[in-house]
PDB file of C-alpha atoms in Angstrom:
ATOM      1  CA  MET L 925       2.730 -16.447 -48.891  1.00 49.00           C
ATOM      2  CA  SER L 926       0.811 -19.417 -47.501  1.00 51.00           C
ATOM      3  CA  GLY L 927      -2.468 -18.631 -49.224  1.00 60.00           C
ATOM      4  CA  SER L 928      -4.324 -21.429 -47.477  1.00 73.00           C
ATOM      5  CA  PRO L 929      -7.825 -20.333 -46.388  1.00 75.00           C
ATOM      6  CA  ASP L 930      -7.605 -22.401 -43.204  1.00 82.00           C
ATOM      7  CA  GLU L 931      -4.383 -20.716 -42.138  1.00 80.00           C
ATOM      8  CA  GLU L 932      -5.826 -17.284 -42.871  1.00 82.00           C
ATOM      9  CA  LYS L 933      -8.912 -18.043 -40.735  1.00 84.00           C
ATOM     10  CA  LEU L 934      -6.707 -19.405 -37.995  1.00 80.00           C
ATOM     11  CA  GLU L 935      -4.584 -16.243 -38.035  1.00 78.00           C
ATOM     12  CA  GLU L 936      -7.720 -14.069 -37.976  1.00 82.00           C
ATOM     13  CA  LEU L 937      -9.056 -15.994 -34.956  1.00 82.00           C
ATOM     14  CA  ARG L 938      -5.710 -15.557 -33.183  1.00 78.00           C
ATOM     15  CA  GLN L 939      -5.864 -11.811 -33.776  1.00 80.00           C
ATOM     16  CA  GLN L 940      -9.414 -11.609 -32.407  1.00 83.00           C
ATOM     17  CA  LYS L 941      -8.481 -13.647 -29.331  1.00 82.00           C
ATOM     18  CA  MET L 942      -5.422 -11.470 -28.719  1.00 77.00           C
ATOM     19  CA  GLU L 943      -7.543  -8.300 -28.922  1.00 81.00           C
ATOM     20  CA  GLN L 944     -10.075  -9.782 -26.486  1.00 82.00           C
ATOM     21  CA  LEU L 945      -7.324 -10.674 -24.019  1.00 80.00           C
ATOM     22  CA  GLN L 946      -5.825  -7.188 -24.269  1.00 78.00           C
ATOM     23  CA  ASP L 947      -9.217  -5.567 -23.708  1.00 76.00           C
ATOM     24  CA  ARG L 948      -9.848  -7.779 -20.685  1.00 76.00           C
ATOM     25  CA  ALA L 949      -6.407  -7.012 -19.244  1.00 73.00           C
ATOM     26  CA  GLU L 950      -6.959  -3.275 -19.666  1.00 72.00           C
ATOM     27  CA  SER L 951     -10.374  -3.388 -18.012  1.00 71.00           C
ATOM     28  CA  GLN L 952      -9.010  -5.405 -15.091  1.00 70.00           C
ATOM     29  CA  GLY L 953      -6.099  -2.991 -14.732  1.00 67.00           C
ATOM     30  CA  GLU L 954      -8.488  -0.060 -14.527  1.00 67.00           C
ATOM     31  CA  GLY L 955     -10.666  -1.891 -12.015  1.00 68.00           C
ATOM     32  CA  GLY L 956      -7.628  -2.700  -9.911  1.00 71.00           C
ATOM     33  CA  GLN L 957      -6.522   0.912  -9.953  1.00 78.00           C
ATOM     34  CA  GLU L 958      -9.976   2.100  -8.937  1.00 79.00           C
ATOM     35  CA  ALA L 959     -10.097  -0.408  -6.094  1.00 80.00           C
ATOM     36  CA  ALA L 960      -6.635   0.669  -4.925  1.00 81.00           C
ATOM     37  CA  GLN L 961      -7.621   4.336  -5.047  1.00 85.00           C
ATOM     38  CA  GLN L 962     -10.810   3.631  -3.142  1.00 86.00           C
ATOM     39  CA  ALA L 963      -8.928   1.650  -0.485  1.00 85.00           C
ATOM     40  CA  GLU L 964      -6.397   4.476  -0.159  1.00 86.00           C
ATOM     41  CA  ALA L 965      -9.204   7.028   0.252  1.00 87.00           C
ATOM     42  CA  GLN L 966     -10.852   4.910   2.953  1.00 88.00           C
ATOM     43  CA  LYS L 967      -7.523   4.536   4.769  1.00 88.00           C
ATOM     44  CA  LYS L 968      -6.972   8.305   4.708  1.00 89.00           C
ATOM     45  CA  ALA L 969     -10.487   8.911   6.007  1.00 88.00           C
ATOM     46  CA  VAL L 970      -9.957   6.508   8.912  1.00 88.00           C
ATOM     47  CA  LEU L 971      -6.603   8.125   9.741  1.00 89.00           C
ATOM     48  CA  ARG L 972      -8.132  11.602   9.573  1.00 90.00           C
ATOM     49  CA  GLN L 973     -10.904  10.499  11.903  1.00 90.00           C
ATOM     50  CA  HIS L 974      -8.691   8.833  14.515  1.00 90.00           C
ATOM     51  CA  LEU L 975      -5.523  10.975  14.523  1.00 92.00           C
ATOM     52  CA  THR L 976      -5.040  14.485  15.813  1.00 93.00           C
ATOM     53  CA  ASP L 977      -3.246  17.015  13.613  1.00 93.00           C
ATOM     54  CA  ASP L 978       0.025  16.626  15.526  1.00 94.00           C
ATOM     55  CA  ALA L 979      -0.095  12.830  15.293  1.00 93.00           C
ATOM     56  CA  ARG L 980      -0.819  13.042  11.564  1.00 93.00           C
ATOM     57  CA  LYS L 981       2.142  15.403  11.091  1.00 94.00           C
ATOM     58  CA  ARG L 982       4.404  13.011  12.985  1.00 94.00           C
ATOM     59  CA  LEU L 983       3.196  10.079  10.900  1.00 93.00           C
ATOM     60  CA  ASN L 984       3.783  12.025   7.668  1.00 93.00           C
ATOM     61  CA  THR L 985       7.299  12.883   8.826  1.00 94.00           C
ATOM     62  CA  VAL L 986       7.995   9.224   9.524  1.00 93.00           C
ATOM     63  CA  LYS L 987       6.589   8.260   6.120  1.00 93.00           C
ATOM     64  CA  MET L 988       8.899  10.726   4.400  1.00 95.00           C
ATOM     65  CA  SER L 989      12.006   9.375   6.100  1.00 94.00           C
ATOM     66  CA  LYS L 990      11.014   5.682   6.227  1.00 92.00           C
ATOM     67  CA  PRO L 991       8.178   4.948   3.769  1.00 92.00           C
ATOM     68  CA  GLN L 992       7.841   1.239   4.561  1.00 92.00           C
ATOM     69  CA  PHE L 993       7.747   1.801   8.304  1.00 91.00           C
ATOM     70  CA  GLY L 994       5.222   4.625   7.837  1.00 92.00           C
ATOM     71  CA  GLU L 995       2.962   2.324   5.812  1.00 91.00           C
ATOM     72  CA  GLN L 996       3.239  -0.313   8.526  1.00 91.00           C
ATOM     73  CA  VAL L 997       2.193   2.209  11.188  1.00 91.00           C
ATOM     74  CA  GLU L 998      -0.727   3.363   9.043  1.00 91.00           C
ATOM     75  CA  ARG L 999      -1.927  -0.222   8.573  1.00 89.00           C
ATOM     76  CA  GLN L1000      -1.662  -0.796  12.328  1.00 90.00           C
ATOM     77  CA  VAL L1001      -3.694   2.329  13.146  1.00 90.00           C
ATOM     78  CA  VAL L1002      -6.350   1.403  10.575  1.00 89.00           C
ATOM     79  CA  SER L1003      -6.621  -2.146  11.913  1.00 89.00           C
ATOM     80  CA  LEU L1004      -6.909  -0.844  15.489  1.00 88.00           C
ATOM     81  CA  ALA L1005      -9.618   1.586  14.414  1.00 87.00           C
ATOM     82  CA  ARG L1006     -11.596  -1.045  12.512  1.00 87.00           C
ATOM     83  CA  SER L1007     -11.438  -3.478  15.414  1.00 88.00           C
ATOM     84  CA  GLY L1008     -12.751  -0.781  17.766  1.00 86.00           C
ATOM     85  CA  ARG L1009      -9.700  -0.719  20.039  1.00 87.00           C
ATOM     86  CA  ILE L1010      -9.205   3.048  19.704  1.00 86.00           C
ATOM     87  CA  GLN L1011     -11.154   5.221  22.090  1.00 83.00           C
ATOM     88  CA  GLY L1012     -11.123   8.860  21.087  1.00 85.00           C
ATOM     89  CA  LYS L1013      -8.264  10.155  18.987  1.00 89.00           C
ATOM     90  CA  ILE L1014      -4.598   9.242  18.958  1.00 90.00           C
ATOM     91  CA  ASP L1015      -2.621  12.309  20.009  1.00 92.00           C
ATOM     92  CA  ASP L1016       1.082  13.001  19.556  1.00 92.00           C
ATOM     93  CA  ASP L1017       2.125  11.225  22.772  1.00 93.00           C
ATOM     94  CA  LYS L1018       0.168   8.095  21.883  1.00 91.00           C
ATOM     95  CA  MET L1019       1.675   8.196  18.384  1.00 91.00           C
ATOM     96  CA  LYS L1020       5.188   8.360  19.875  1.00 92.00           C
ATOM     97  CA  GLN L1021       4.374   5.345  22.030  1.00 91.00           C
ATOM     98  CA  LEU L1022       2.966   3.448  19.035  1.00 89.00           C
ATOM     99  CA  LEU L1023       6.063   4.249  16.973  1.00 89.00           C
ATOM    100  CA  LYS L1024       8.307   2.970  19.768  1.00 89.00           C
ATOM    101  CA  GLU L1025       6.319  -0.253  19.993  1.00 88.00           C
ATOM    102  CA  LEU L1026       6.391  -0.867  16.253  1.00 86.00           C
ATOM    103  CA  LYS L1027       9.992   0.208  15.710  1.00 84.00           C
ATOM    104  CA  PRO L1028      12.133  -2.768  14.811  1.00 72.00           C
ATOM    105  CA  ASP L1029      14.880  -3.551  17.257  1.00 68.00           C
ATOM    106  CA  SER L1030      17.954  -1.786  16.049  1.00 66.00           C
ATOM    107  CA  GLN L1031      21.150  -3.697  16.198  1.00 68.00           C
ATOM    108  CA  SER L1032      24.037  -2.027  17.895  1.00 70.00           C
ATOM    109  CA  PHE L1033      27.585  -2.776  17.008  1.00 74.00           C
ATOM    110  CA  ASP L1034      30.304  -2.420  19.584  1.00 77.00           C
ATOM    111  CA  ILE L1035      33.689  -2.008  17.991  1.00 81.00           C
ATOM    112  CA  GLN L1036      36.570  -2.617  20.283  1.00 85.00           C
ATOM    113  CA  ARG L1037      40.032  -1.652  19.205  1.00 86.00           C
ATOM    114  CA  ARG L1038      43.065  -3.372  20.586  1.00 80.00           C
TER     115      ARG L1038
END
């Protein structure tokens, strides 16, 4: 093929650099996954600490039907807990109130027929 020693060395260096980059990407991916798992575990611990069983069931039901909205509610509860604005535990009634406050305004359409 080419047979030039310089080109062969250059190709060998490219291969080594590519392997290094792949190794680095894999290690960062694993670190990112571990950090995400740790953050998820901390979030669940905070929710378990500050929600009653009924409120947790209601939140899980909301998450099953509307995953994005459920995540938003979880983030709100965690931020309230970390800022110290939650006294005691959030029960089912307080969870209902929180869901009403965070629920996006639904648009209603009035169709009039003539």
